[in-house]
Coordinates of C-alpha atoms in Angstrom, one line a residue:
M1 CA 15.4 -16.0 -9.8
S2 CA 12.2 -15.2 -7.9
A3 CA 8.4 -15.4 -8.1
T4 CA 8.4 -12.6 -10.7
N5 CA 10.3 -14.7 -13.2
R6 CA 8.3 -14.8 -16.5
R7 CA 8.7 -18.5 -17.0
R8 CA 7.1 -19.5 -13.8
G9 CA 5.7 -18.0 -10.6
P10 CA 2.3 -16.5 -9.7
G11 CA 0.0 -16.6 -12.7
D12 CA 2.0 -19.1 -14.7
V13 CA 1.5 -22.9 -14.9
H14 CA 3.4 -25.5 -17.0
A15 CA 2.1 -26.4 -20.4
E16 CA 1.2 -29.9 -19.4
A17 CA -0.9 -28.5 -16.5
V18 CA -2.8 -26.3 -19.0
L19 CA -3.3 -29.3 -21.3
G20 CA -4.6 -31.4 -18.4
I21 CA -7.1 -28.7 -17.4
A22 CA -8.2 -28.4 -21.0
V23 CA -8.7 -32.2 -21.4
T24 CA -10.6 -32.5 -18.2
V25 CA -12.9 -29.6 -19.0
F26 CA -13.5 -30.9 -22.5
V27 CA -14.2 -34.5 -21.5
F28 CA -16.4 -34.0 -18.5
G29 CA -17.9 -30.7 -19.7
G30 CA -18.7 -32.4 -23.1
L31 CA -20.4 -35.4 -21.5
F32 CA -22.5 -33.2 -19.2
T33 CA -23.4 -30.8 -22.1
V34 CA -24.7 -33.7 -24.2
W35 CA -26.7 -35.1 -21.3
A36 CA -28.1 -31.7 -20.4
A37 CA -29.2 -31.0 -24.0
A38 CA -30.9 -34.4 -24.2
A39 CA -32.7 -33.8 -20.9
I40 CA -33.9 -30.4 -22.1
G41 CA -35.0 -31.8 -25.5
A42 CA -36.8 -34.8 -23.9
E43 CA -38.7 -32.5 -21.5
A44 CA -39.7 -30.2 -24.4
S45 CA -40.9 -33.0 -26.7
G46 CA -42.4 -35.3 -24.1
Q47 CA -40.0 -38.2 -24.9
P48 CA -38.4 -40.4 -22.2
A49 CA -35.6 -38.7 -20.1
P50 CA -32.1 -39.9 -20.8
H51 CA -30.2 -42.1 -18.4
G52 CA -29.2 -40.2 -15.2
F53 CA -25.5 -41.0 -15.6
A54 CA -24.1 -38.9 -18.5
P55 CA -21.4 -41.4 -19.7
I56 CA -23.9 -44.3 -19.9
M57 CA -26.4 -42.1 -21.8
C58 CA -23.7 -41.1 -24.4
V59 CA -22.7 -44.8 -24.9
R60 CA -26.4 -45.8 -25.4
L61 CA -26.8 -42.9 -27.8
A62 CA -23.7 -44.0 -29.8
V63 CA -24.9 -47.7 -30.1
G64 CA -28.4 -46.7 -31.0
E65 CA -30.1 -47.8 -27.8
Y66 CA -31.3 -44.2 -27.2
A67 CA -32.8 -41.8 -29.7
W68 CA -31.8 -38.2 -29.8
P69 CA -34.9 -36.2 -28.7
G70 CA -35.4 -33.8 -31.7
A71 CA -34.6 -30.2 -32.6
A72 CA -35.1 -28.8 -29.1
A73 CA -32.2 -30.9 -27.9
T74 CA -30.0 -29.7 -30.9
V75 CA -30.7 -26.1 -30.1
A76 CA -29.9 -26.8 -26.4
V77 CA -26.6 -28.5 -27.2
V78 CA -25.5 -25.6 -29.4
L79 CA -26.3 -23.1 -26.6
L80 CA -24.7 -25.1 -23.9
I81 CA -21.5 -25.8 -26.0
A82 CA -21.2 -22.0 -26.6
T83 CA -21.6 -21.3 -22.9
Y84 CA -19.2 -24.1 -22.0
A85 CA -16.6 -22.8 -24.6
A86 CA -16.8 -19.3 -23.1
I87 CA -16.3 -20.6 -19.6
A88 CA -13.3 -22.7 -20.8
A89 CA -11.8 -19.7 -22.5
L90 CA -12.2 -17.6 -19.4
V91 CA -10.6 -20.3 -17.2
I92 CA -7.6 -20.6 -19.6
Y93 CA -7.3 -16.8 -19.7
K94 CA -7.3 -16.5 -16.0
V95 CA -4.7 -19.3 -15.7
R96 CA -2.4 -17.9 -18.3
R97 CA -2.9 -14.2 -17.8
R98 CA 0.3 -12.3 -16.7
P99 CA 0.1 -9.1 -14.7
D100 CA 1.0 -5.9 -16.5
V101 CA 3.4 -5.0 -13.7
E102 CA 6.0 -7.7 -13.5
V103 CA 6.6 -7.5 -9.7
D104 CA 2.8 -8.0 -9.1
R105 CA 3.4 -11.7 -10.0
A106 CA 4.7 -12.1 -6.4
A107 CA 1.5 -10.9 -4.8
P108 CA -0.2 -14.3 -4.4
Y109 CA 2.8 -15.5 -2.4
L110 CA 2.7 -12.5 0.0
A111 CA 0.0 -11.4 2.5
Q112 CA -3.6 -11.9 1.5
R113 CA -6.8 -10.1 2.6
K114 CA -7.3 -12.3 5.7
D115 CA -3.7 -11.7 6.8
L116 CA -4.2 -7.9 6.7
R117 CA -7.5 -7.8 8.6
N118 CA -6.1 -6.1 11.6
F119 CA -4.8 -3.3 9.3
S120 CA -8.1 -2.8 7.4
T121 CA -10.1 0.4 7.5
Q122 CA -12.8 -1.1 9.7
V123 CA -10.6 -2.6 12.3
V124 CA -8.2 0.4 12.5
R125 CA -11.2 2.8 12.8
E126 CA -12.5 0.7 15.7
R127 CA -9.2 1.2 17.5
A128 CA -9.4 5.0 16.8
R129 CA -12.8 5.1 18.4
R130 CA -11.4 3.4 21.5
F131 CA -8.7 6.2 21.6
G132 CA -11.6 8.7 21.6
L133 CA -11.3 9.9 18.0
P134 CA -14.5 10.9 16.2
N135 CA -15.7 9.0 13.1
E136 CA -14.8 11.8 10.7
A137 CA -11.1 11.7 11.8
A138 CA -8.7 9.6 9.8
P139 CA -8.7 6.0 11.3
G140 CA -4.9 6.0 11.3
V141 CA -1.8 6.6 9.2
Y142 CA -2.4 5.5 5.6
V143 CA 0.0 3.1 4.0
G144 CA -1.5 2.1 0.6
R145 CA -3.6 -0.5 -1.2
S146 CA -2.8 -4.2 -1.3
V147 CA -2.0 -5.9 -4.6
P148 CA -4.0 -7.5 -6.1
H149 CA -7.1 -7.0 -3.9
G150 CA -7.1 -3.2 -3.7
H151 CA -7.9 -3.1 0.0
D152 CA -6.6 -0.1 2.0
I153 CA -3.9 -0.7 4.5
W154 CA -3.6 1.5 7.6
G155 CA -1.4 1.8 10.6
S156 CA -3.2 2.6 13.8
W157 CA -2.6 5.5 16.1
E158 CA -0.1 3.5 18.1
D159 CA 1.9 2.0 15.2
M160 CA 5.4 3.5 14.4
H161 CA 6.7 3.7 10.8
V162 CA 10.1 3.6 9.1
D163 CA 10.3 4.2 5.4
I164 CA 13.2 3.8 3.0
W165 CA 12.6 5.3 -0.5
G166 CA 15.3 6.1 -3.0
P167 CA 15.4 9.6 -4.6
R168 CA 12.4 10.6 -6.8
T169 CA 10.3 7.5 -5.9
G170 CA 7.2 9.3 -4.6
K171 CA 7.7 9.2 -0.8
T172 CA 6.5 12.8 -0.3
S173 CA 3.5 12.6 -2.5
T174 CA 2.3 9.2 -1.3
R175 CA 3.3 9.0 2.3
A176 CA 4.1 12.4 3.8
I177 CA 1.5 14.8 2.2
P178 CA -1.6 12.6 2.6
N179 CA -0.9 11.8 6.2
I180 CA 0.0 15.4 7.2
V181 CA -3.2 16.6 5.7
A182 CA -5.3 14.0 7.5
A183 CA -3.6 14.2 10.9
P184 CA -6.3 14.8 13.5
G185 CA -4.0 16.4 16.1
A186 CA -0.8 18.4 16.3
C187 CA 1.7 17.6 13.5
V188 CA 5.5 18.2 13.4
V189 CA 7.2 17.9 10.0
T190 CA 10.9 18.0 9.1
S191 CA 12.2 18.4 5.6
N192 CA 14.9 19.9 3.4
K193 CA 12.5 21.2 0.8
R194 CA 9.5 23.5 0.7
D195 CA 7.2 21.2 -1.2
I196 CA 5.7 19.6 1.9
V197 CA 4.9 23.0 3.3
D198 CA 3.3 24.3 0.1
A199 CA 1.1 21.3 -0.4
T200 CA -0.2 20.9 3.1
R201 CA -0.2 24.4 4.6
L202 CA -3.7 25.4 3.6
S203 CA -5.2 22.2 5.2
R204 CA -3.2 22.7 8.3
E205 CA -4.2 26.4 8.6
R206 CA -7.8 25.4 8.6
H207 CA -7.0 22.9 11.3
G208 CA -5.0 25.1 13.6
K209 CA -2.1 27.6 13.7
V210 CA 0.9 27.0 11.4
W211 CA 4.5 27.6 12.4
V212 CA 7.3 27.5 9.8
F213 CA 10.9 27.3 11.1
D214 CA 13.0 28.4 8.1
P215 CA 16.4 29.8 9.1
Q216 CA 18.0 29.0 5.7
Q217 CA 15.0 30.3 3.7
Q218 CA 14.0 27.1 2.1
A219 CA 10.5 28.4 1.9
N220 CA 11.2 32.1 2.0
E221 CA 9.5 32.3 5.4
P222 CA 10.2 35.5 7.4
A223 CA 11.1 35.2 11.1
T224 CA 7.8 36.3 12.5
W225 CA 8.3 34.3 15.7
W226 CA 11.2 32.8 17.7
W227 CA 12.0 29.8 20.0
D228 CA 14.2 29.9 23.0
P229 CA 16.2 26.6 23.3
L230 CA 17.1 27.6 26.9
G231 CA 13.5 27.4 27.8
Y232 CA 13.9 23.7 27.5
V233 CA 16.9 23.7 29.8
D234 CA 14.9 25.6 32.4
G235 CA 17.7 25.5 35.0
S236 CA 18.2 21.8 34.9
I237 CA 21.7 20.3 34.3
V238 CA 20.1 17.0 33.1
R239 CA 18.3 18.9 30.3
A240 CA 21.3 21.0 29.6
V241 CA 23.3 17.8 29.0
K242 CA 20.6 16.5 26.7
M243 CA 20.5 19.8 24.7
A244 CA 24.3 19.8 24.3
G245 CA 24.2 16.2 23.1
R246 CA 21.6 17.1 20.5
F247 CA 23.6 20.0 19.2
T248 CA 26.7 17.7 19.0
S249 CA 25.0 14.8 17.3
V250 CA 24.4 16.8 14.1
V251 CA 28.0 18.0 14.0
R252 CA 29.4 14.6 14.5
P253 CA 27.3 11.5 15.3
E254 CA 28.2 9.8 18.6
H255 CA 29.2 6.5 16.9
A256 CA 31.7 8.5 14.8
R257 CA 33.6 10.4 17.5
A258 CA 37.1 11.3 16.4
D259 CA 38.6 12.3 19.7
A260 CA 38.2 10.4 23.0
Y261 CA 39.0 13.5 25.2
F262 CA 38.3 16.8 23.6
E263 CA 34.8 16.1 22.2
P264 CA 33.3 14.7 25.4
A265 CA 35.0 17.5 27.4
A266 CA 33.7 20.1 25.0
E267 CA 30.2 18.7 25.1
E268 CA 30.3 18.9 28.9
L269 CA 31.5 22.5 28.8
V270 CA 28.7 23.4 26.4
A271 CA 26.1 21.8 28.7
N272 CA 27.4 23.8 31.7
Y273 CA 27.4 27.0 29.7
L274 CA 23.8 26.3 28.5
L275 CA 22.8 25.8 32.1
A276 CA 24.5 29.1 33.1
A277 CA 22.7 31.0 30.3
S278 CA 19.4 29.5 31.3
V279 CA 19.9 30.5 35.0
A280 CA 20.9 34.0 34.0
G281 CA 18.0 34.4 31.5
V282 CA 20.3 35.6 28.7
P283 CA 20.0 34.6 25.0
I284 CA 21.6 31.4 23.8
T285 CA 24.1 33.5 21.7
E286 CA 25.8 34.5 25.0
V287 CA 27.0 30.9 25.3
Y288 CA 29.0 31.3 22.1
Y289 CA 30.4 34.6 23.4
W290 CA 31.7 32.9 26.5
L291 CA 33.3 30.1 24.5
T292 CA 35.3 32.7 22.5
R293 CA 36.8 33.9 25.8
P294 CA 38.3 31.0 27.6
R295 CA 39.5 33.1 30.6
D296 CA 36.1 34.7 31.1
R297 CA 34.7 33.5 34.5
T298 CA 31.1 34.9 34.0
A299 CA 29.5 31.5 33.5
M300 CA 31.2 30.1 36.5
R301 CA 30.0 32.9 38.8
I302 CA 26.4 32.6 37.5
L303 CA 26.5 28.8 38.3
R304 CA 27.8 29.4 41.8
R305 CA 25.1 32.0 42.6
G306 CA 22.5 29.7 41.2
G307 CA 23.6 26.8 43.5
H308 CA 25.1 24.7 40.7
D309 CA 28.5 24.3 42.4
L310 CA 29.5 21.1 40.7
S311 CA 28.9 22.6 37.2
A312 CA 30.8 25.7 38.3
D313 CA 33.7 23.5 39.4
A314 CA 33.7 21.7 36.1
V315 CA 33.9 25.0 34.2
E316 CA 36.7 26.3 36.5
G317 CA 38.6 23.1 35.9
V318 CA 38.6 23.6 32.1
C319 CA 39.4 27.3 32.4
S320 CA 42.4 26.5 34.7
S321 CA 43.8 23.7 32.6
P322 CA 47.0 24.0 30.6
D323 CA 46.9 26.4 27.7
R324 CA 46.9 23.7 24.9
Q325 CA 44.3 21.6 26.7
R326 CA 42.1 24.5 27.4
A327 CA 42.4 25.7 23.8
G328 CA 41.5 22.3 22.5
V329 CA 38.3 22.0 24.6
F330 CA 37.1 25.5 23.9
G331 CA 38.0 25.3 20.2
T332 CA 36.0 22.0 19.9
A333 CA 33.1 23.5 21.8
Q334 CA 33.0 26.5 19.5
Q335 CA 32.8 24.2 16.5
M336 CA 29.8 22.4 18.1
L337 CA 27.9 25.7 18.4
S338 CA 29.2 27.3 15.2
F339 CA 25.6 27.6 14.0
L340 CA 25.1 30.5 16.4
T341 CA 27.5 32.7 14.3
A342 CA 24.9 33.0 11.5
P343 CA 22.5 36.0 12.0
S344 CA 20.0 34.2 9.7
V345 CA 19.9 31.4 12.2
T346 CA 20.1 33.3 15.5
R347 CA 17.1 35.6 14.7
W348 CA 15.0 32.4 15.0
V349 CA 16.2 31.7 18.5
T350 CA 16.5 35.1 20.0
P351 CA 13.9 37.9 20.6
G352 CA 16.0 40.5 18.7
D353 CA 15.9 44.2 19.0
G354 CA 13.1 44.9 16.5
P355 CA 9.3 44.6 16.9
V356 CA 8.1 42.2 19.6
R357 CA 7.6 38.7 18.0
P358 CA 5.6 35.9 19.6
R359 CA 7.7 33.2 21.3
F360 CA 7.0 29.6 20.4
D361 CA 5.8 27.7 23.5
V362 CA 6.4 23.9 23.3
G363 CA 4.0 23.2 26.2
E364 CA 1.2 25.3 24.6
F365 CA 1.7 23.6 21.2
I366 CA 1.2 20.2 22.8
R367 CA -1.7 21.3 24.9
E368 CA -3.5 23.0 22.0
G369 CA -3.1 19.7 20.1
R370 CA -4.1 21.1 16.7
D371 CA -1.3 23.2 15.4
T372 CA 1.4 22.3 12.9
L373 CA 5.2 23.0 12.9
Y374 CA 7.4 22.7 9.8
L375 CA 11.1 22.5 10.5
L376 CA 13.2 23.2 7.4
S377 CA 17.0 22.8 7.0
E378 CA 19.4 22.3 4.1
E379 CA 20.7 18.8 3.6
T380 CA 24.3 19.8 3.0
N381 CA 24.8 23.1 4.9
K382 CA 23.5 22.0 8.3
M383 CA 23.6 25.3 10.1
A384 CA 19.9 25.0 11.0
A385 CA 19.9 21.2 11.6
P386 CA 21.1 21.4 15.3
L387 CA 18.1 23.6 16.1
V388 CA 15.7 21.4 14.1
L389 CA 16.9 18.4 16.1
A390 CA 16.7 20.2 19.4
L391 CA 13.2 21.5 18.8
T392 CA 11.9 18.2 17.5
A393 CA 13.3 16.3 20.5
A394 CA 11.9 18.9 22.9
L395 CA 8.4 18.5 21.4
A396 CA 8.6 14.7 21.5
E397 CA 9.8 14.7 25.1
G398 CA 7.2 17.3 26.1
A399 CA 4.5 15.3 24.4
E400 CA 5.7 12.2 26.3
N401 CA 5.5 13.9 29.6
T402 CA 2.1 15.3 28.8
A403 CA 0.9 11.8 27.8
T404 CA 2.2 10.2 31.0
A405 CA 0.2 12.7 33.1
S406 CA -3.0 12.1 30.9
P407 CA -5.7 9.6 31.6
G408 CA -4.7 6.2 30.1
G409 CA -1.1 7.4 29.7
R410 CA -1.8 8.7 26.1
L411 CA -2.3 12.1 24.5
P412 CA -6.0 12.9 24.2
T413 CA -5.5 13.3 20.4
P414 CA -2.6 11.6 18.7
M415 CA 0.4 13.7 17.6
L416 CA 2.1 12.9 14.3
F417 CA 5.8 13.4 13.6
V418 CA 6.7 13.1 9.9
L419 CA 10.6 13.1 10.0
D420 CA 11.5 13.4 6.3
E421 CA 15.3 13.5 5.7
A422 CA 15.6 12.5 9.4
A423 CA 19.2 11.2 9.0
N424 CA 20.5 14.4 7.6
I425 CA 18.6 17.1 9.6
C426 CA 17.2 15.3 12.6
P427 CA 19.6 12.5 13.7
W428 CA 18.3 12.3 17.2
K429 CA 20.6 9.7 18.8
A430 CA 17.9 8.6 21.4
L431 CA 15.3 8.0 18.7
P432 CA 15.9 4.3 18.2
D433 CA 15.6 3.7 22.0
K434 CA 12.4 5.7 22.4
Y435 CA 10.7 4.7 19.2
S436 CA 8.4 1.9 20.4
H437 CA 7.6 3.6 23.6
F438 CA 6.3 6.7 21.8
G439 CA 3.6 4.6 20.1
S440 CA 2.0 3.6 23.4
R441 CA 1.8 7.3 24.3
G442 CA -0.1 8.4 21.2
I443 CA 3.0 9.9 19.7
V444 CA 3.1 8.5 16.2
M445 CA 6.3 8.8 14.1
M446 CA 7.1 8.3 10.5
T447 CA 10.9 8.4 9.9
I448 CA 11.7 8.6 6.2
L449 CA 15.2 7.8 4.8
Q450 CA 16.7 7.5 1.4
S451 CA 18.8 4.4 2.2
W452 CA 19.9 2.1 5.0
A453 CA 23.4 3.6 4.8
Q454 CA 21.9 7.0 5.5
G455 CA 20.5 5.6 8.7
T456 CA 23.7 3.9 9.8
A457 CA 25.6 7.2 9.2
A458 CA 23.3 8.9 11.7
W459 CA 22.8 6.1 14.3
G460 CA 25.4 3.5 13.6
E461 CA 24.6 0.0 12.4
G462 CA 23.2 -1.1 15.7
G463 CA 21.1 2.0 16.1
M464 CA 19.6 1.7 12.6
A465 CA 18.8 -1.9 13.2
K466 CA 17.2 -1.0 16.5
L467 CA 15.1 1.7 14.8
W468 CA 14.0 -0.6 12.0
G469 CA 13.1 -3.3 14.4
A470 CA 11.1 -1.0 16.7
A471 CA 8.8 0.1 13.9
N472 CA 5.5 -1.7 13.5
I473 CA 5.3 -0.8 9.8
R474 CA 8.4 -0.8 7.6
V475 CA 8.0 0.4 4.0
Y476 CA 10.4 0.0 1.1
G477 CA 9.4 2.2 -1.9
G478 CA 12.1 1.2 -4.4
G479 CA 15.0 3.1 -5.8
V480 CA 17.7 1.7 -3.5
F481 CA 20.8 -0.3 -4.8
D482 CA 22.3 -1.4 -1.5
M483 CA 22.5 -5.1 -2.3
K484 CA 23.1 -6.1 1.3
F485 CA 20.0 -4.3 2.5
L486 CA 18.0 -5.6 -0.4
S487 CA 19.3 -9.2 0.3
D488 CA 18.1 -8.9 3.9
L489 CA 14.8 -7.5 2.8
S490 CA 14.4 -10.3 0.2
K491 CA 14.7 -12.9 3.0
T492 CA 11.6 -11.5 4.7
S493 CA 9.5 -12.0 1.6
G494 CA 9.3 -15.7 2.1
V495 CA 10.0 -18.6 -0.2
F496 CA 8.1 -20.6 -2.8
E497 CA 9.0 -23.8 -4.5
P498 CA 8.5 -23.8 -8.3
E499 CA 8.3 -27.2 -10.0
T500 CA 11.1 -28.0 -12.4
L501 CA 11.1 -30.7 -15.1
A502 CA 14.1 -32.5 -16.5
T503 CA 13.8 -34.9 -19.5
S504 CA 16.5 -37.4 -20.4
R505 CA 16.7 -40.0 -23.2
K506 CA 19.4 -42.1 -24.8
S507 CA 21.0 -40.9 -28.0
T508 CA 19.5 -43.9 -29.9
Q509 CA 16.0 -43.2 -28.5
L510 CA 13.7 -41.3 -30.8
I511 CA 10.7 -40.9 -28.6
G512 CA 9.9 -41.4 -24.9
G513 CA 12.5 -41.0 -22.2
T514 CA 12.4 -40.1 -18.6
V515 CA 10.8 -37.0 -17.1
N516 CA 11.9 -36.0 -13.6
R517 CA 9.9 -33.6 -11.5
A518 CA 11.5 -31.6 -8.6
S519 CA 11.3 -28.3 -6.8
R520 CA 13.6 -25.8 -5.2
S521 CA 13.1 -23.0 -2.7
E522 CA 13.4 -19.5 -4.1
P523 CA 12.7 -16.1 -2.6
V524 CA 9.3 -14.6 -3.5
L525 CA 11.2 -11.3 -4.3
D526 CA 14.9 -11.4 -4.7
E527 CA 17.2 -8.4 -4.5
H528 CA 17.0 -7.7 -8.2
D529 CA 13.2 -7.5 -8.0
L530 CA 13.4 -5.1 -5.1
A531 CA 16.1 -3.0 -6.8
A532 CA 13.9 -2.7 -9.9
M533 CA 10.7 -2.0 -7.9
P534 CA 8.6 0.3 -10.2
R535 CA 7.3 3.7 -9.0
G536 CA 3.9 3.0 -7.5
R537 CA 4.7 -0.2 -5.7
M538 CA 5.8 -0.7 -2.1
F539 CA 7.1 -3.7 -0.2
V540 CA 5.5 -3.4 3.3
Q541 CA 6.5 -5.3 6.4
I542 CA 3.9 -5.3 9.1
S543 CA 4.3 -6.6 12.7
G544 CA 2.2 -9.7 13.2
A545 CA 1.5 -10.3 9.5
K546 CA 3.1 -11.5 6.4
P547 CA 4.7 -8.8 4.2
V548 CA 2.6 -7.4 1.5
L549 CA 3.0 -5.9 -1.9
A550 CA 1.1 -2.6 -2.0
R551 CA 0.2 0.1 -4.4
S552 CA 1.1 3.6 -3.3
V553 CA -1.7 6.2 -3.5
P554 CA -0.5 9.7 -4.3
W555 CA -2.3 12.7 -2.9
W556 CA -3.9 13.6 -6.3
E557 CA -5.8 10.2 -6.1
G558 CA -6.9 10.7 -2.5
P559 CA -9.8 12.5 -0.8
A560 CA -7.7 15.7 -0.2
A561 CA -6.6 16.3 -3.8
E562 CA -8.6 19.5 -4.3
E563 CA -7.4 20.9 -1.0
V564 CA -3.8 20.1 -1.8
R565 CA -4.1 21.7 -5.2
A566 CA -5.6 24.8 -3.6
S567 CA -2.7 25.0 -1.2
L568 CA -0.2 24.7 -4.0
D569 CA -2.1 27.4 -6.0
R570 CA -1.9 29.7 -3.1
Y571 CA 1.7 29.2 -1.9
E572 CA 3.5 27.8 -4.9
P573 CA 1.5 28.3 -8.1
S574 CA 4.3 27.0 -10.4
A575 CA 4.2 23.6 -8.5
A576 CA 0.4 23.3 -8.9
E577 CA 0.8 23.5 -12.7
I578 CA 3.1 20.5 -12.9
V579 CA 1.4 17.4 -14.1
P580 CA 1.9 14.7 -11.5
P581 CA 4.2 11.9 -12.6
T582 CA 2.6 8.7 -13.9
T583 CA 2.5 5.9 -11.3
V584 CA 2.0 2.2 -11.9
T585 CA -1.7 1.4 -11.5
A586 CA -2.2 -2.0 -13.3
T587 CA -3.0 -5.1 -11.2
P588 CA -3.3 -8.7 -12.1

């Protein structure tokens, strides 16, 4: 049982406590009421004032030693009794009132207004000013409103976020869309659906240039531009190794390797081929062409001419290995780059033979600091996911390098990454290690997952725990039924000790008996409360503060509602006509 139990918990008191309050109010309030009425009547009729101590005056009045001072006192006592009765009714109502939303009964046991001062609008805005942001910019990344006080909760422009929301619980409408619209600088968004693009595109177009990477036609976006992954490699074996690892991590996460030899060897071969293609200035599709011809020595010759002798030796070693060994390495490498076989994908990473299209420049995107990039990929058919991950990582790394060279070691304007469906389409294996460091560079990330298990599938149990621990703001939005995760989350909600009563009497005893009072520790929110968290409520853990129960605020209740609707009208009219789902709004 938890603090949301109907029989006890926040907002409930025992019957004897209510009776005690009532008796106290009636006795002392009644004595004072009679005395005050007598004083008013005495003053109005010119009679002697009553004794200054109300109980003595009432005793003297009862035994006839003091005369009631006329009609004025009678009128006064009626008015005062009515007032006192109204106050008593209000007190009892407040004591006995239950919140309309059952989980809200836990709010008094969680963070209060003073605990959240460092995350209030005023304090976070002061931090934003110190970072050089103007007053009209959003003070930070919006979280929601505390229950029951209704004060806004913000993360600053150096706080990192991890969200876990079950399906259809409102993560896009309450966390992603409002913060994308309000982002003061460059913004990078990953998703497996077009709704984020449709809802925020108009706002972002007014802010800067919009790029939509859509190889699988999630948003029916034509390939009017292209990005060269080999531009990131830029003749560096270190970067080639990173790029190969990012491609591989989508096909098979590192913690789930199936083969101890072929997969590492294939990844090394892919890295060396990426380096060769970068040195030669050929499209990335040439790498897959080389992989289908194990006896082709073209890449090896390019590497030797470019001065990369060790990489050339590594390629020659694989090409000269026994047939079965060579076939296993090359076959595994082909699987890792199988996404390059889809023309719908490769047209986004090659210049093509048609009209000249602009090339996406990672450095220019970061320096401009106002543009938006949407990266879309299907959740199940992950042909585009390796490129989504590679481009996301290239942008984050480029932003980190730019921040390091900037005054104060931060980006002049914060850069927001909203990594929706990150575990499926952007499982960057280095993300947990880099997470907290990004915040100090003005690179703010919000990683949104559907469950803890989804995170462990991408980063392993240790990596997911590291990612969760590196976040300053951790949001659970309901809809999850992983009882181990919910049990661990419940332990962070704190404990309270409800009073319990036990009455015992002998079988021959008609009245009386023994009443024992005790208490026991219980979680403020247990796993059943968290599993049943209603839409519109969030359990938020904040570094340096108690956890808080918050109300999520969807975009249609925010300041950008008209702009989002206008964006939907323009880019997806059918979505704009859908009535937003009802959210829980009641508070105690």
